[in-house]
PDB file of C-alpha atoms in Angstrom:
ATOM      1  CA  UNK A  29      -3.335  -6.483 -15.146  1.00  0.00           C
ATOM      2  CA  UNK A  30      -2.671  -6.223 -11.447  1.00  0.00           C
ATOM      3  CA  UNK A  31       0.721  -7.043  -9.987  1.00  0.00           C
ATOM      4  CA  UNK A  32       0.514 -10.550  -8.520  1.00  0.00           C
ATOM      5  CA  UNK A  33       2.057  -9.503  -5.198  1.00  0.00           C
ATOM      6  CA  UNK A  34      -0.551  -6.779  -4.769  1.00  0.00           C
ATOM      7  CA  UNK A  35      -3.313  -9.211  -5.723  1.00  0.00           C
ATOM      8  CA  UNK A  36      -2.045 -11.841  -3.310  1.00  0.00           C
ATOM      9  CA  UNK A  37      -1.720  -9.246  -0.558  1.00  0.00           C
ATOM     10  CA  UNK A  38      -5.289  -8.097  -1.167  1.00  0.00           C
ATOM     11  CA  UNK A  39      -6.607 -11.661  -0.994  1.00  0.00           C
ATOM     12  CA  UNK A  40      -4.773 -12.219   2.285  1.00  0.00           C
ATOM     13  CA  UNK A  41      -6.077  -8.979   3.801  1.00  0.00           C
ATOM     14  CA  UNK A  42      -9.639  -9.781   2.780  1.00  0.00           C
ATOM     15  CA  UNK A  43      -9.339 -13.447   3.783  1.00  0.00           C
ATOM     16  CA  UNK A  44      -6.899 -13.821   6.697  1.00  0.00           C
ATOM     17  CA  UNK A  45      -7.490 -17.568   6.746  1.00  0.00           C
ATOM     18  CA  UNK A  46      -5.622 -17.897   3.430  1.00  0.00           C
ATOM     19  CA  UNK A  47      -2.125 -19.313   3.885  1.00  0.00           C
ATOM     20  CA  UNK A  48      -1.332 -20.391   0.311  1.00  0.00           C
ATOM     21  CA  UNK A  49      -2.176 -18.960  -3.091  1.00  0.00           C
ATOM     22  CA  UNK A  50      -1.408 -21.012  -6.173  1.00  0.00           C
ATOM     23  CA  UNK A  51      -2.389 -19.342  -9.411  1.00  0.00           C
ATOM     24  CA  UNK A  52      -5.980 -18.178  -8.905  1.00  0.00           C
ATOM     25  CA  UNK A  53      -6.672 -20.669  -6.118  1.00  0.00           C
ATOM     26  CA  UNK A  54      -6.466 -19.815  -2.412  1.00  0.00           C
ATOM     27  CA  UNK A  55      -6.166 -22.318   0.442  1.00  0.00           C
ATOM     28  CA  UNK A  56      -6.330 -22.279   4.225  1.00  0.00           C
ATOM     29  CA  UNK A  57      -3.819 -23.920   6.573  1.00  0.00           C
ATOM     30  CA  UNK A  58      -5.559 -27.295   6.175  1.00  0.00           C
ATOM     31  CA  UNK A  59      -5.360 -27.164   2.387  1.00  0.00           C
ATOM     32  CA  UNK A  60      -9.060 -26.411   1.984  1.00  0.00           C
ATOM     33  CA  UNK A  61     -10.004 -24.085  -0.875  1.00  0.00           C
ATOM     34  CA  UNK A  62     -11.025 -20.566   0.144  1.00  0.00           C
ATOM     35  CA  UNK A  63     -13.501 -18.867  -2.180  1.00  0.00           C
ATOM     36  CA  UNK A  64     -13.005 -15.172  -2.858  1.00  0.00           C
ATOM     37  CA  UNK A  65     -14.660 -12.650  -5.128  1.00  0.00           C
ATOM     38  CA  UNK A  66     -12.254 -11.283  -7.747  1.00  0.00           C
ATOM     39  CA  UNK A  67     -14.341  -8.102  -8.067  1.00  0.00           C
ATOM     40  CA  UNK A  68     -13.972  -7.447  -4.336  1.00  0.00           C
ATOM     41  CA  UNK A  69     -10.234  -8.107  -4.527  1.00  0.00           C
ATOM     42  CA  UNK A  70      -9.857  -5.652  -7.422  1.00  0.00           C
ATOM     43  CA  UNK A  71     -11.969  -3.061  -5.593  1.00  0.00           C
ATOM     44  CA  UNK A  72      -9.646  -3.367  -2.580  1.00  0.00           C
ATOM     45  CA  UNK A  73      -6.588  -2.931  -4.815  1.00  0.00           C
ATOM     46  CA  UNK A  74      -8.107   0.104  -6.546  1.00  0.00           C
ATOM     47  CA  UNK A  75      -9.123   1.715  -3.247  1.00  0.00           C
ATOM     48  CA  UNK A  76      -5.571   1.363  -1.908  1.00  0.00           C
ATOM     49  CA  UNK A  77      -3.634   2.288  -5.059  1.00  0.00           C
ATOM     50  CA  UNK A  78      -2.867   5.751  -3.676  1.00  0.00           C
ATOM     51  CA  UNK A  79      -0.523   4.182  -1.103  1.00  0.00           C
ATOM     52  CA  UNK A  80       2.016   2.852  -3.605  1.00  0.00           C
ATOM     53  CA  UNK A  81       1.851   6.090  -5.591  1.00  0.00           C
ATOM     54  CA  UNK A  82       2.597   8.096  -2.458  1.00  0.00           C
ATOM     55  CA  UNK A  83       5.442   5.803  -1.437  1.00  0.00           C
ATOM     56  CA  UNK A  84       7.069   6.234  -4.845  1.00  0.00           C
ATOM     57  CA  UNK A  85       7.031  10.042  -4.566  1.00  0.00           C
ATOM     58  CA  UNK A  86       7.647  10.770  -0.886  1.00  0.00           C
ATOM     59  CA  UNK A  87      11.034  12.354  -0.254  1.00  0.00           C
ATOM     60  CA  UNK A  88      13.564  10.133   1.509  1.00  0.00           C
ATOM     61  CA  UNK A  89      13.144  10.076   5.299  1.00  0.00           C
ATOM     62  CA  UNK A  90      16.859  10.796   5.558  1.00  0.00           C
ATOM     63  CA  UNK A  91      16.102  14.368   4.419  1.00  0.00           C
ATOM     64  CA  UNK A  92      13.942  14.827   7.516  1.00  0.00           C
ATOM     65  CA  UNK A  93      16.404  13.138   9.855  1.00  0.00           C
ATOM     66  CA  UNK A  94      19.278  15.195   8.484  1.00  0.00           C
ATOM     67  CA  UNK A  95      17.306  18.345   9.254  1.00  0.00           C
ATOM     68  CA  UNK A  96      16.585  17.136  12.789  1.00  0.00           C
ATOM     69  CA  UNK A  97      20.225  16.273  13.458  1.00  0.00           C
ATOM     70  CA  UNK A  98      21.404  19.635  12.110  1.00  0.00           C
ATOM     71  CA  UNK A  99      18.622  21.525  13.880  1.00  0.00           C
ATOM     72  CA  UNK A 100      17.618  22.956  10.485  1.00  0.00           C
ATOM     73  CA  UNK A 101      13.935  23.855  10.883  1.00  0.00           C
ATOM     74  CA  UNK A 102      13.720  25.077   7.271  1.00  0.00           C
ATOM     75  CA  UNK A 103      14.821  21.648   6.030  1.00  0.00           C
ATOM     76  CA  UNK A 104      12.320  19.930   8.335  1.00  0.00           C
ATOM     77  CA  UNK A 105       9.525  22.241   7.161  1.00  0.00           C
ATOM     78  CA  UNK A 106      10.420  21.588   3.516  1.00  0.00           C
ATOM     79  CA  UNK A 107      10.272  17.826   4.091  1.00  0.00           C
ATOM     80  CA  UNK A 108       6.830  18.131   5.687  1.00  0.00           C
ATOM     81  CA  UNK A 109       5.598  20.413   2.881  1.00  0.00           C
ATOM     82  CA  UNK A 110       6.879  17.975   0.260  1.00  0.00           C
ATOM     83  CA  UNK A 111       5.046  15.100   1.982  1.00  0.00           C
ATOM     84  CA  UNK A 112       1.843  17.134   2.178  1.00  0.00           C
ATOM     85  CA  UNK A 113       2.115  17.913  -1.549  1.00  0.00           C
ATOM     86  CA  UNK A 114       2.336  14.196  -2.335  1.00  0.00           C
ATOM     87  CA  UNK A 115      -0.690  13.516  -0.112  1.00  0.00           C
ATOM     88  CA  UNK A 116      -2.634  16.216  -1.975  1.00  0.00           C
ATOM     89  CA  UNK A 117      -1.586  14.777  -5.338  1.00  0.00           C
ATOM     90  CA  UNK A 118      -2.737  11.263  -4.383  1.00  0.00           C
ATOM     91  CA  UNK A 119      -5.653  11.687  -1.974  1.00  0.00           C
ATOM     92  CA  UNK A 120      -7.104   8.820  -0.017  1.00  0.00           C
ATOM     93  CA  UNK A 121     -10.313   7.535  -1.586  1.00  0.00           C
ATOM     94  CA  UNK A 122     -13.472   8.658   0.169  1.00  0.00           C
ATOM     95  CA  UNK A 123     -15.200   5.718   1.809  1.00  0.00           C
TER      96      UNK A 123
END
């Protein structure tokens, strides 16, 4: 089952006219129902799942900033390498 926040976010991205979601029903600003295709919503969620996985594993940005402040190029390079490893682990879906 998909997290409701992710599902609601996907509906809003796919249907910008949606201002309210109540259960499985979506509505525009005038309270009119907005039809959406659940399969399309799930496909959007699946295609963007890599983003939350990357976010969970990226090193803290403070590691990078600390390296910048200290002028420690090795620390900066390690941060970049760690980010690239996460990107490789969770590649963006081919479109």
